[in-house]
Coordinates of C-alpha atoms and ligand atoms in Angstrom, one line a residue:
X1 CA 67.8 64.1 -53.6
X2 CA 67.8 62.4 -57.1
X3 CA 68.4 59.3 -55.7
X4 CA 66.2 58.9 -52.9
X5 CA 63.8 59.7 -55.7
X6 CA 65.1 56.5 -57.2
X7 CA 65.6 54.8 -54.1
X8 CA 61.3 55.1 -53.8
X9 CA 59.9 55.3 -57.3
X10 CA 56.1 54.1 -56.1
X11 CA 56.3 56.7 -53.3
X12 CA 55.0 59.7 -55.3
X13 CA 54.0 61.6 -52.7
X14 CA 56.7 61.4 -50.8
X15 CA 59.2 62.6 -53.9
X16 CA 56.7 65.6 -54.2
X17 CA 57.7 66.0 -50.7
X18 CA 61.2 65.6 -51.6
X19 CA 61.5 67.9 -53.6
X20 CA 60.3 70.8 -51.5
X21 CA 63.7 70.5 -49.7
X22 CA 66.5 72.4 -52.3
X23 CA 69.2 69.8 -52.3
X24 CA 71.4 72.7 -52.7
X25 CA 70.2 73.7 -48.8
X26 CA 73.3 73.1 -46.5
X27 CA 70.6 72.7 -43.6
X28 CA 68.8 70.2 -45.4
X29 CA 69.9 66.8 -45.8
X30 CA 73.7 67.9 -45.1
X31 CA 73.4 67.0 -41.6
X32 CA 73.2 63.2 -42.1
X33 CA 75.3 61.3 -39.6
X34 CA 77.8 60.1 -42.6
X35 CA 77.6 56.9 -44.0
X36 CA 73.8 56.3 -44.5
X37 CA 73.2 55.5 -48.5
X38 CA 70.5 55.9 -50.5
X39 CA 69.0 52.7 -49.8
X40 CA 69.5 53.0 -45.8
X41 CA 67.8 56.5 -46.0
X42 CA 65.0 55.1 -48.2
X43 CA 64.4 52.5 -45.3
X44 CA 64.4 55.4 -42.5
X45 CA 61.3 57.0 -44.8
X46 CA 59.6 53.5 -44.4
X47 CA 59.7 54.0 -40.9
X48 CA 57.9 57.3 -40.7
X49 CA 55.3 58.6 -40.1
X50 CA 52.7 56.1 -38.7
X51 CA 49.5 57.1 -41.0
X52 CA 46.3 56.6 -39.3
X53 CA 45.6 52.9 -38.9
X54 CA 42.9 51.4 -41.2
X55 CA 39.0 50.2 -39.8
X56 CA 38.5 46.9 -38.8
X57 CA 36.2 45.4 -40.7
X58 CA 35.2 42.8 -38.5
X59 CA 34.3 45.3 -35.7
X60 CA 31.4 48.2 -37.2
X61 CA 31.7 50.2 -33.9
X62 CA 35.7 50.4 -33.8
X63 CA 35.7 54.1 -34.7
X64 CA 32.5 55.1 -33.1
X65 CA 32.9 57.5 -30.4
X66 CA 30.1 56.8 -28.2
X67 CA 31.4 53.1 -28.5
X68 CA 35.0 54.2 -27.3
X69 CA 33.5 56.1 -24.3
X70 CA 31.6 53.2 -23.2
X71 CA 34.9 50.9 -23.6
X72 CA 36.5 53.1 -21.3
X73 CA 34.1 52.7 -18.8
X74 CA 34.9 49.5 -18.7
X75 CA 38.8 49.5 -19.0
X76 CA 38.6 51.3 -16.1
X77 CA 36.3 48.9 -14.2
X78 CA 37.5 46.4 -11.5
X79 CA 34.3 44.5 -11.4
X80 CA 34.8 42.9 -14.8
X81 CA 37.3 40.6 -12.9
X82 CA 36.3 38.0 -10.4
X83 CA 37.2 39.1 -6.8
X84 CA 36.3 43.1 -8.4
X85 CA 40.3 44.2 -7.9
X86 CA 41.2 43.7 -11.7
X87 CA 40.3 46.0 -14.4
X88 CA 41.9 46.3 -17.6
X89 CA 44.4 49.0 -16.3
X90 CA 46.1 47.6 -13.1
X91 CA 48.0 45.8 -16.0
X92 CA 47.3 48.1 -18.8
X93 CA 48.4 51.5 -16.3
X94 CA 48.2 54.7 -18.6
X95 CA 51.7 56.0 -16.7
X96 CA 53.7 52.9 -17.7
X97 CA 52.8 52.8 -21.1
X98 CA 49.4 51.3 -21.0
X99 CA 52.0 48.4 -19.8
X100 CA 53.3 47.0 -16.2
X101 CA 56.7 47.3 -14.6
X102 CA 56.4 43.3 -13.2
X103 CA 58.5 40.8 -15.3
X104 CA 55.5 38.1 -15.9
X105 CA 52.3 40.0 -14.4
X106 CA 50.0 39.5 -11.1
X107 CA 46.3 39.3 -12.3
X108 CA 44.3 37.1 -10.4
X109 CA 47.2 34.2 -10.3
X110 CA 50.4 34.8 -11.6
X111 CA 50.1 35.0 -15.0
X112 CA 52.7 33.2 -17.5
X113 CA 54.0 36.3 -19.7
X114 CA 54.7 40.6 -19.6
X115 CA 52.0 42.8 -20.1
X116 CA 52.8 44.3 -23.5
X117 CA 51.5 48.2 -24.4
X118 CA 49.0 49.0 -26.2
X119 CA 50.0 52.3 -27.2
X120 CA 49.1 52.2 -31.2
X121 CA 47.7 48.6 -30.8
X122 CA 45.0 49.3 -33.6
X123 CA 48.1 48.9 -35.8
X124 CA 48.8 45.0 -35.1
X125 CA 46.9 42.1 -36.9
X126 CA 48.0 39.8 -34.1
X127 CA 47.1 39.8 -31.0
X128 CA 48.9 38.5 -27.9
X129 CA 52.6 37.5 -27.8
X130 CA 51.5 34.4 -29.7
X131 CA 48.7 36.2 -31.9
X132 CA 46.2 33.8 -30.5
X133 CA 43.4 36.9 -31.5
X134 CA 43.2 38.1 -34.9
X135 CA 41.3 40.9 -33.5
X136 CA 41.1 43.7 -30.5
X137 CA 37.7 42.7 -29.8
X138 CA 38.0 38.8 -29.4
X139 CA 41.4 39.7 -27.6
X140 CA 39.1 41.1 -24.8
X141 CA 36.6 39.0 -24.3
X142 CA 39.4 36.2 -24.2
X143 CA 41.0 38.6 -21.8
X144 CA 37.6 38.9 -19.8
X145 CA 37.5 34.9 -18.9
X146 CA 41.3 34.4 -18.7
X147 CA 41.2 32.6 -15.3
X148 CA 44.9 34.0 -14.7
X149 CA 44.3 37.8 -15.8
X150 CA 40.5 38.5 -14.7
X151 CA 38.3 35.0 -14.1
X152 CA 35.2 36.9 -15.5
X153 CA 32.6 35.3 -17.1
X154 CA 30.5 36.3 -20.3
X155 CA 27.2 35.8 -17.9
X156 CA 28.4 38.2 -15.3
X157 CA 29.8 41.0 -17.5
X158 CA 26.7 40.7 -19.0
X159 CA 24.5 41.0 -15.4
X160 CA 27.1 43.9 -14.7
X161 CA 26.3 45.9 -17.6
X162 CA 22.4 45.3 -16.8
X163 CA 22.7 45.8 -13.1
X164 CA 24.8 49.5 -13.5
X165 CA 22.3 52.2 -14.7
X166 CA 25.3 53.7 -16.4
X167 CA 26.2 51.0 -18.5
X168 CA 23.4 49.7 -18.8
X169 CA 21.5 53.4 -20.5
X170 CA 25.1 53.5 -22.9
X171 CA 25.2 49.9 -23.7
X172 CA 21.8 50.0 -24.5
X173 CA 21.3 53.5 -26.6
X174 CA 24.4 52.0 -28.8
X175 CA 23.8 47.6 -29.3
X176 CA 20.3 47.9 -28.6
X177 CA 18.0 46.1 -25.6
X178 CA 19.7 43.6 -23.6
X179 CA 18.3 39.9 -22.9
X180 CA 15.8 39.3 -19.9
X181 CA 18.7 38.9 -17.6
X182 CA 16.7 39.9 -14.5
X183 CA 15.6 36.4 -14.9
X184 CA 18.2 34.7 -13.0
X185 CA 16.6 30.8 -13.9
X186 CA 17.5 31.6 -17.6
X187 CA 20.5 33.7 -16.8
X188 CA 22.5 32.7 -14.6
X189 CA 25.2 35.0 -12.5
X190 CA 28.0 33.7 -13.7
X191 CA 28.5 31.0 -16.3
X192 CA 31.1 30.7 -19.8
X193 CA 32.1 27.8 -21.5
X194 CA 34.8 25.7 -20.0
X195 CA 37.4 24.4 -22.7
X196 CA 39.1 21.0 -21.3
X197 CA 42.4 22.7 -21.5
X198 CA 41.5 25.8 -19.4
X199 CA 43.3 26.4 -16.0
X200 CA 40.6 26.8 -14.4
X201 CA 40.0 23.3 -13.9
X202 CA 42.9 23.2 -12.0
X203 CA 42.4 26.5 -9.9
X204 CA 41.1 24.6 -6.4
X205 CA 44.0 22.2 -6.1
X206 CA 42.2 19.7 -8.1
X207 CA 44.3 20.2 -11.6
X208 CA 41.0 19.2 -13.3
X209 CA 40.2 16.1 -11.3
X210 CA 36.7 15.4 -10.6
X211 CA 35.6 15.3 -6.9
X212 CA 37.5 18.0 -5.4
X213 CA 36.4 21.3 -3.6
X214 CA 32.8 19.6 -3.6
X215 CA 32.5 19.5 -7.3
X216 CA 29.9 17.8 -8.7
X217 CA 30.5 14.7 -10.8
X218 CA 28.5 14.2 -13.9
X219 CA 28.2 10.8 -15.9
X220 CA 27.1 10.5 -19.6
X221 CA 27.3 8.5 -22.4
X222 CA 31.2 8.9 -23.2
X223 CA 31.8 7.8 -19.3
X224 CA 32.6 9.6 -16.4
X225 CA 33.7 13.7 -16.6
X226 CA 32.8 16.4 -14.2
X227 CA 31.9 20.2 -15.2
X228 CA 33.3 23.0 -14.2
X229 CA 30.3 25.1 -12.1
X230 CA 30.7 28.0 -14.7
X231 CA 30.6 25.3 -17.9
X232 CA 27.4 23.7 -15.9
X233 CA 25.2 27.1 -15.5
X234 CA 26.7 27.9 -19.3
X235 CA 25.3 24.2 -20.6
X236 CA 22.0 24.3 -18.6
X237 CA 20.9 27.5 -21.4
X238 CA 18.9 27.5 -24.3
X239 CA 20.7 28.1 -27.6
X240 CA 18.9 30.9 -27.4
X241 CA 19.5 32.1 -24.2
X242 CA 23.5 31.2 -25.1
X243 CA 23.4 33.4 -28.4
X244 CA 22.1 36.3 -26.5
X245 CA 24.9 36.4 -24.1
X246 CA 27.1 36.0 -26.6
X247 CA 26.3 38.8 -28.4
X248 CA 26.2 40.9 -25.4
X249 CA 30.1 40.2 -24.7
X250 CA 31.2 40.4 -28.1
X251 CA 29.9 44.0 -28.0
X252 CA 31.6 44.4 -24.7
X253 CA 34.6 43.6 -26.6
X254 CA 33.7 45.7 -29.5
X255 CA 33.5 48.7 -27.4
X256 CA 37.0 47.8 -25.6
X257 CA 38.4 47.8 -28.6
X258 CA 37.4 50.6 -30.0
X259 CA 38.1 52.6 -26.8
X260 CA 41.9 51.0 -27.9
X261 CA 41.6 52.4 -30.8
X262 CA 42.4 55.7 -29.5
X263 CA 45.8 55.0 -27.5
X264 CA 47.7 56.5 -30.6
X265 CA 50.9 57.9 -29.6
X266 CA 52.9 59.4 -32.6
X267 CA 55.0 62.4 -33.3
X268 CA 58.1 61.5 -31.4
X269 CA 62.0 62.8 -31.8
X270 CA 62.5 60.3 -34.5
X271 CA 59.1 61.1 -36.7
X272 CA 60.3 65.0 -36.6
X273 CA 63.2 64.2 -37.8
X274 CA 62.2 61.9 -40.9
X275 CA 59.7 64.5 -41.4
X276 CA 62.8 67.0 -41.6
X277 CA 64.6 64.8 -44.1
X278 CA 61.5 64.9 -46.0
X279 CA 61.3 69.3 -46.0
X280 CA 64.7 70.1 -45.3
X281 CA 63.6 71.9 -42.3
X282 CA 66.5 72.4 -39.7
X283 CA 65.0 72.5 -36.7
X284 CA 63.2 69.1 -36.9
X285 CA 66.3 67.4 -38.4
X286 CA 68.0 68.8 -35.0
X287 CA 65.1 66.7 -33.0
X288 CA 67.2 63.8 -32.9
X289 CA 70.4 63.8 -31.3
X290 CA 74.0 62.5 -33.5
X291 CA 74.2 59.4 -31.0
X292 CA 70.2 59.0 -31.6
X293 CA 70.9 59.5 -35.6
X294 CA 74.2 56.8 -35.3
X295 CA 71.8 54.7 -33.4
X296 CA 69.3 54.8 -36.6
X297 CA 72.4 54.2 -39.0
X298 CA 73.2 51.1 -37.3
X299 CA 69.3 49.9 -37.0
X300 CA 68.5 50.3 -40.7
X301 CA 72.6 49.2 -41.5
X302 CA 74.8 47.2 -40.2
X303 CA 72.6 46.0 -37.1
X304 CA 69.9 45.1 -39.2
X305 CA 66.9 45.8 -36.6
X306 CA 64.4 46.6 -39.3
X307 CA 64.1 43.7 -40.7
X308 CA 61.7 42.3 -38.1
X309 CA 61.1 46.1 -36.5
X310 CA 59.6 46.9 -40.1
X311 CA 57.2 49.6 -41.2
X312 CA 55.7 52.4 -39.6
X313 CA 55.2 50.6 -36.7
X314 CA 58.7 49.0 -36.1
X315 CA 57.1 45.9 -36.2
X316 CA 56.7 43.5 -39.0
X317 CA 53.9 42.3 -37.0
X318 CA 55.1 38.6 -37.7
X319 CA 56.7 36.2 -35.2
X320 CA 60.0 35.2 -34.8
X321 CA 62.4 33.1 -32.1
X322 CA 65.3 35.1 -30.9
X323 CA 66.6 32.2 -28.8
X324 CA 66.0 34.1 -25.5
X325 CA 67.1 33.5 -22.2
X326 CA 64.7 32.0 -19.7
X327 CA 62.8 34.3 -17.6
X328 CA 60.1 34.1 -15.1
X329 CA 57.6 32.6 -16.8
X330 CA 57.4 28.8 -18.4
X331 CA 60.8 27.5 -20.1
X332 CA 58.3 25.3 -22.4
X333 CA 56.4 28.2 -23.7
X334 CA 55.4 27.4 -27.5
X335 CA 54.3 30.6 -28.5
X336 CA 53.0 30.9 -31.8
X337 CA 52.4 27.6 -32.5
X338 CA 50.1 27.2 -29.9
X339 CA 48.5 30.5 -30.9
X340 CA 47.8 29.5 -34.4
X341 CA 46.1 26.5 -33.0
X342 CA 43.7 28.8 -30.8
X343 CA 43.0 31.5 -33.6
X344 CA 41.5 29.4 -35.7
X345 CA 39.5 27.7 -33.1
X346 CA 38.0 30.8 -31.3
X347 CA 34.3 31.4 -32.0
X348 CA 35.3 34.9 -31.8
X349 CA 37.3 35.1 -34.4
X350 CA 37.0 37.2 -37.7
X351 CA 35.1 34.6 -39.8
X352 CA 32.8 33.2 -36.6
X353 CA 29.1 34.1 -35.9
X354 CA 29.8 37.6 -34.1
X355 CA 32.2 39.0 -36.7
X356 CA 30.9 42.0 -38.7
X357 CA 32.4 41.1 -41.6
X358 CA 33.3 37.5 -42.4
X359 CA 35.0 37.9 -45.7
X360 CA 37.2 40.1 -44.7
X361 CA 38.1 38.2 -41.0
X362 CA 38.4 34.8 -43.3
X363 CA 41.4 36.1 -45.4
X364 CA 43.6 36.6 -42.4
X365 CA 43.0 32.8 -41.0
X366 CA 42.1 31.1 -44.4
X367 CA 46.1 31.4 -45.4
X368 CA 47.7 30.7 -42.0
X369 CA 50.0 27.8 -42.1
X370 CA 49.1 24.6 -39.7
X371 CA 52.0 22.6 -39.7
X372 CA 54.3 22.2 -37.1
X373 CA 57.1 25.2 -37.6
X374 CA 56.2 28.2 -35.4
X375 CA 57.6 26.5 -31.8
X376 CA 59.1 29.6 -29.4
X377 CA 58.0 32.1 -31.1
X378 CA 56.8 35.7 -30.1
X379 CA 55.1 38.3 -31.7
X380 CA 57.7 41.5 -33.1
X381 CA 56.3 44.0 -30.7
X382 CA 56.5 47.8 -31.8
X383 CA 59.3 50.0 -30.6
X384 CA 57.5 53.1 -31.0
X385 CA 57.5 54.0 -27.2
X386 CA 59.5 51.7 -26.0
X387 CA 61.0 53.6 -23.3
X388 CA 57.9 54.0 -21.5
X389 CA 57.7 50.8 -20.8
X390 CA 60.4 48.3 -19.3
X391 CA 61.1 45.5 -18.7
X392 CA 61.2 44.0 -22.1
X393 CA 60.1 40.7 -23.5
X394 CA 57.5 38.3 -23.3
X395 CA 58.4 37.2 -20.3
X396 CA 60.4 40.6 -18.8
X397 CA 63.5 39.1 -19.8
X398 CA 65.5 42.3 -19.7
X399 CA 65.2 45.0 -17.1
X400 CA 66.4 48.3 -19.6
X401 CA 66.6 48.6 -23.1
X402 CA 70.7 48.7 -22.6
X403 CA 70.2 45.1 -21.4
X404 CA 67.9 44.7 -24.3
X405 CA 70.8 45.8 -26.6
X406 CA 73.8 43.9 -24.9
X407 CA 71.7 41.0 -25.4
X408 CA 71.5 41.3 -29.4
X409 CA 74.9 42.1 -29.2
X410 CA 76.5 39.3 -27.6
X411 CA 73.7 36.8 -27.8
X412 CA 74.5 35.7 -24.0
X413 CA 72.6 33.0 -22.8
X414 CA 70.7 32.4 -26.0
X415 CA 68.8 28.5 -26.2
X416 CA 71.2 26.1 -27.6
X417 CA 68.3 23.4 -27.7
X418 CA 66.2 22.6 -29.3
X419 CA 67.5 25.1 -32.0
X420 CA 65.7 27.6 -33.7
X421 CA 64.3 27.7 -37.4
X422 CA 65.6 30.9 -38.0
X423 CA 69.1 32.4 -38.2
X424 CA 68.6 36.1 -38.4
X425 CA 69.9 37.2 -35.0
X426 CA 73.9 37.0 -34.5
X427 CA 75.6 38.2 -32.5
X428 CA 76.8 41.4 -33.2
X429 CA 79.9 42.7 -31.3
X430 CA 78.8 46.1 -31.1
X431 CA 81.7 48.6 -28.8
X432 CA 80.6 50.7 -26.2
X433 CA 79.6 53.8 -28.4
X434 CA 77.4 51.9 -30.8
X435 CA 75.3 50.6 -27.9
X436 CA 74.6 53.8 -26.3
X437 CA 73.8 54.8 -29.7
X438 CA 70.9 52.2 -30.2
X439 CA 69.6 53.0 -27.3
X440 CA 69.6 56.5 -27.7
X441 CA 67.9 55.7 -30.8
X442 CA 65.2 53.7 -29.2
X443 CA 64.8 56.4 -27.0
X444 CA 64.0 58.7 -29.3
X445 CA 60.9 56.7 -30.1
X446 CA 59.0 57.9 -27.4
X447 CA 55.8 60.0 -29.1
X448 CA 53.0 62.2 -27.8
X449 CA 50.8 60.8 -25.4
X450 CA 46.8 60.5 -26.2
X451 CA 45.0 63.4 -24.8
X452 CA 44.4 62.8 -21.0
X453 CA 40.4 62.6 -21.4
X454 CA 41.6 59.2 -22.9
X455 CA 44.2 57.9 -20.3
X456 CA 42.0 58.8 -17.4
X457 CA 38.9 57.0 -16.0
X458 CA 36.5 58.7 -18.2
X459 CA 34.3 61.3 -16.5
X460 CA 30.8 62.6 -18.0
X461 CA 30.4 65.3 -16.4
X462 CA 34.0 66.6 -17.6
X463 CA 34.3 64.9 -20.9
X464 CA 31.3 65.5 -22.4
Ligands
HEC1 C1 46.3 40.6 -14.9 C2 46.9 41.6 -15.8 C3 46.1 41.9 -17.1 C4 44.8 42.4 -17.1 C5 43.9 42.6 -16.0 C6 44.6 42.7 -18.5 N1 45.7 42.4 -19.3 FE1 45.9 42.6 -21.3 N2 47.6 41.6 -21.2 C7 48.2 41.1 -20.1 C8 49.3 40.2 -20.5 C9 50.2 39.5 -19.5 C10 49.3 40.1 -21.9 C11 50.1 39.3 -22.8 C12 49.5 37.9 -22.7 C13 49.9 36.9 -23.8 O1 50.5 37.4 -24.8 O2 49.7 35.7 -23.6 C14 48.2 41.0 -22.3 C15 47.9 41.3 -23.6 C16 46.9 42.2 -24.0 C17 46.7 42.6 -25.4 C18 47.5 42.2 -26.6 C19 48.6 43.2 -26.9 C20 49.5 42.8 -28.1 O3 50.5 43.5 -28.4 O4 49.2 41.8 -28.7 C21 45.7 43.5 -25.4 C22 45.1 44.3 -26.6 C23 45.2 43.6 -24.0 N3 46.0 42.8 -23.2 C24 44.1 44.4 -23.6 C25 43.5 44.2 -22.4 C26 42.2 44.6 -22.1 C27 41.2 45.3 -23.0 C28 42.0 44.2 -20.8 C29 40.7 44.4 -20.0 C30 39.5 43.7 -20.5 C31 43.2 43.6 -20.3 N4 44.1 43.6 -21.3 C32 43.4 43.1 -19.0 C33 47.9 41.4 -18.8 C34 46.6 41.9 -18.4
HEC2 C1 64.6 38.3 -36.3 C2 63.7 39.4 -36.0 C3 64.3 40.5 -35.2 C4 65.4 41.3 -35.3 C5 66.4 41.2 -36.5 C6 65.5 42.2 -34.2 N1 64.4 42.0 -33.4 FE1 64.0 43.0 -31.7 N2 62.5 41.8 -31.3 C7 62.0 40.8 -32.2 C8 61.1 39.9 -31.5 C9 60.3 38.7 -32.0 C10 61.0 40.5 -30.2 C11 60.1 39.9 -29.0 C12 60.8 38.6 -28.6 C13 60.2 37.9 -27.4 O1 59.8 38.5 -26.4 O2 60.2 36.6 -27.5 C14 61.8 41.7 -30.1 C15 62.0 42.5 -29.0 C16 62.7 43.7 -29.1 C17 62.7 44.7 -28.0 C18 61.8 44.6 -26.8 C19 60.5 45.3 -27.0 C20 59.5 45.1 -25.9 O3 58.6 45.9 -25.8 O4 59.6 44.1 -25.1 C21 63.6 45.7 -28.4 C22 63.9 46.9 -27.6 C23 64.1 45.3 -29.7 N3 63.6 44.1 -30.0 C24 65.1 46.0 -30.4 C25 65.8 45.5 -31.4 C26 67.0 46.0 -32.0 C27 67.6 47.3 -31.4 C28 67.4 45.2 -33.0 C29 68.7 45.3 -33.8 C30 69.9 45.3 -33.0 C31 66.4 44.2 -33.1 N4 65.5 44.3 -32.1 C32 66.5 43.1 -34.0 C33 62.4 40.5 -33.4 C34 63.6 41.0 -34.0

C-alpha cells in the first residue's frame, strides 16, 4: 500500500481510495499474480476506470439528448447512402461491436480499410485509421459523401431530412428552419463539392477523364477540365444558397455524433478487478481470471503493450507503424501522413466556419507537424472490447486476437522496406502459456453494452 501511494503521488483520490483497503487484508491485494511491482501496478491504475469522456467543444449539441435521438434516426437510415442500402450500421452493426466481420468492408464499392468500433469513440481525438477528422461530427459528414462507403451528397441529405415529416419536425424543433429546399432550381437533389482527388471521378470507368458516360465537358480560362454532375449542381448555387446546405449537414453530423456519444461500454472483467485493487474487495479482484491477471503482468511488463495501448482507453490515441503484413486493402497505404494533410484542409474541421468553438478546434491542428514523417501509419485503436469485434487491423489483417498476438510475438511477415521510423515493436518470443495469457487478458476487456434503446433503431413510440 505505501508504495503505490508513492508510486502515484498526484493521484489523491485514488490514495484516499487506497487506503480504504487494510493492507494487512489477506483478500486484498494478496492475490496479485506475483511479480507485478509497484511501478507495474501503478500503470494497471492508469488503465482503469474510463471516466466519463469530456464535451466537445467544437460540437454544442454533442450531449444533447434530443440531438442523439435524432442522430439515431439517421444511423439507422439507408437512404443517407446513394442506391438507399447503406446506412451507418450495415458497417457500424450494434452485434459486432458497432464494427463488421469483413477484412476491408463492402459499402457501395469496396472500400480500402476495416470498419473500426465505435464503442467509446467520444474518447478518441482522431478520427479514422489515419485521423483525417479531428472530430465525430466532420467524420460523418465526410462519411456521408465518401463515394466508397455511402456516395451521399450534402444536397440530398439535406432534401431527405426536408422531405421525411419525421426528420424534418426533429431536425427542425432542435437547428431551427430549414432552407427553401422545395425549390428544386436553387436546390438541387443532389450536389457536393468534388475535390480533384476524389474517386468519384473515376467511378464510371472514366478514372476522371473527361468525356466518358456522357459527361459534360466544360472549358474555362485555365484550359479544358470537366465537372463532376454533383460538383456542377454544387457550383451553379449562390454563396448563399451553399452556406445553407452547409450548415444543414454539419448539424446532420452534429446530431450523428452525438448519438455516438452514447456507445459507452465500460465496466468489464478487467475494470472490476482494478476497482478491487483499489478497495480490497475479494470478489471483484476474483473477476479476472490468473491467466487474464498474467496476461495484464506481461502487457504493463515485459510485453510492453501499454506504451501505445495507454490510458483509460488502451489507446494513446497517437499513430504508430507496426510494420504489418499486407492485407486486402492497398500495399501503398500512407496512413497518417495523408491524413494530416486532409485534417487541416477539411472545411469541417474544428477551426472552420461550422465549428462551435474555433479556439478550442485550432489548438488540436495549429501544433500538428507537416513534414514528411508519419508514412504507414495507423491510428492505436482502443482494446476495450476488443473481442467483440474481429478481425483486427486496418485492413483485417488478423482473423483472432491469438493471431493478433502471434504476430507481436514473432513479428512474421513484418515490412522490410521501406523501413519504419520507429523501433518499439520486437519481436517478443513469448511460449505458449504467455500467449493464451494476453489473450485471455484482452478478453477480459469486454465491458457492458449501452442500453438496447441505444443499439436498436430508435422507436418513439417505445423510447419516449
Ligand atoms: C460501407 C461501410 C461503412 C459505412 C456505411 C459507414 N462506415 Fe464508418 N467506417 C467504415 C470504415 C471502413 C472506417 C475506417 C475508414 C478509414 O479509417 O479510412 C470507418 C470509420 C468510422 C469512424 C472512425 C472510427 C475511429 O476509430 O476513428 C467513425 C466514427 C465512423 N466510421 C462512423 C460512421 C457513421 C456515423 C456512419 C454513417 C453516417 C458510418 N460510419 C458509415 C465503414 C463504414
Ligand atoms: C508501438 C505502439 C504499439 C505497441 C507497443 C503495441 N501496439 Fe497494439 N496496436 C498499435 C497500433 C498502431 C495498432 C493498429 C495498427 C494498424 O492497424 O496498422 C495496434 C493494434 C492492436 C490490436 C488490434 C485492435 C483492433 O481493433 O484492430 C490489438 C489486439 C493489439 N494492438 C494488442 C497489442 C498487444 C497485446 C500489445 C503488446 C504485446 C501491443 N498491442 C503493443 C500500437 C501498438
Amino acid at each position: 500500500m505505501r508504495s503505490i501511494a508513492l508510486a502515484l503521488p498526484v493521484m489523491a483520490g485514488l490514495i484516499v481510495a487506497c487506503q480504504n483497503a487494510d493492507p494487512k487484508d489477506p483478500e486484498g491485494f494478496a492475490v496479485l499474480p506475483e511479480g507485478f511491482d509497484d511501478v507495474e501496478i501503478g500503470r494497471v491504475l492508469h488503465l482503469s476506470p474510463l471516466p466519463a469522456h469530456a464535451t466537445d467543444p467544437t460540437n454544442r449539441w454533442s450531449d444533447d439528448e434530443g440531438a442523439a435521438r435524432f442522430g439515431q434516426l439517421l444511423f439507422f437510415d439507408e437512404r443517407l447512402s446513394k442506391g438507399e442500402q447503406h446506412s451507418c450500421a450495415t458497417c457500424h452493426l450494434p452485434d459486432h461491436g458497432f464494427a463488421d466481420a469483413h477484412t476491408v468492408s463492402e459499402g457501395v464499392a469496396r472500400l480500402e480499410r476495416h470498419v473500426p468500433t465505435l464503442l467509446n469513440i467520444a474518447h478518441h481525438r482522431w478520427f479514422f485509421w489515419d485521423g483525417r477528422a479531428d472530430s465525430l461530427w466532420s467524420q460523418a459528414c465526410a462519411v456521408i459523401e465518401a463515394p466508397l462507403e455511402m456516395a451521399g451528397t450534402r444536397l440530398g441529405t439535406a432534401h431527405l431530412i426536408a422531405s421525411d415529416d419525421r426528420l424534418r419536425e426533429r431536425y427542425e424543433a432542435m437547428f431551427g428552419p430549414l432552407p427553401s429546399l422545395q425549390d428544386t432550381e436553387r436546390f438541387p437533389l443532389v450536389g457536393r463539392p468534388v475535390p480533384k482527388d476524389d474517386p468519384a471521378y473515376g467511378d464510371d470507368g472514366s478514372h476522371g477523364k473527361p468525356g466518358a458516360s456522357g459527361q459534360e465537358h466544360h472549358t474555362h480560362a485555365a484550359g479544358n477540365t470537366f465537372f463532376h454532375p454533383h460538383e456542377r449542381n454544387w457550383n451553379a448555387m449562390t454563396d448563399a444558397d451553399r452556406a445553407a446546405v452547409n450548415d444543414v449537414f454539419a448539424n446532420v453530423g452534429k446530431a450523428l455524433a452525438a448519438y455516438q456519444h452514447r456507445l459507452v461500454a465500460i465496466d468489464s472483467p478487467f475494470d472490476r478487478f482494478v476497482r478491487g485493487l483499489r478497495s480490497g474487495d475479494a470478489e471483484d479482484l476474483a473477476a479476472l481470471s490468473p491467466s487474464a491477471q498474467r496476461g495484464l503482468h506481461l502487457f504493463v511488463g515485459e510485453a510492453n503493450c501499454f506504451l501505445c495501448h495507454s490510458g483509460p482507453l488502451l489507446s494513446d490515441r497517437e499513430f504508430h507503424d507496426l510494420r504489418l503484413p499486407p492485407g486486402d486493402g492497398p500495399v501503398d497505404d500512407l496512413g497518417r501522413q495523408r491524413g494530416l494533410e486532409k485534417v487541416v484542409a477539411d472545411p469541417f474541421n474544428g477551426r472552420g466556419a461550422w465549428s462551435d468553438d474555433v479556439v478550442a478546434g485550432s489548438e488540436m491542428l495549429d501544433y500538428l507537424p507537416q513534414h514528411h514523417h508519419a508514412n504507414f501509419e495507423f491510428k492505436t485503436p482502443s482494446l476495450r472490447n476488443v473481442a467483440l469485434s474481429p478481425p483486427y487491423m486496418h485492413q483485417g489483417q488478423f482473423a483472432t486476437l491469438r493471431d493478433v498476438v502471434d504476430f507481436y510475438s514473432e513479428l512474421e511477415g513484418a515490412r522490410t522496406s521501406p523501413p519504419s521510423v520507429e523501433t518499439v515493436v520486437v519481436p517478443l518470443r513469448l511460449d505458449e502459456e504467455q500467449k493464451q495469457d494476453l489473450v485471455a487478458f484482452l478478453e477480459s476487456l469486454t465491458g457492458t453494452l449501452p442500453a438496447k434503446t441505444w443499439r436498436t433503431p430508435f422507436q418513439a413510440e417505445s423510447n419516449e
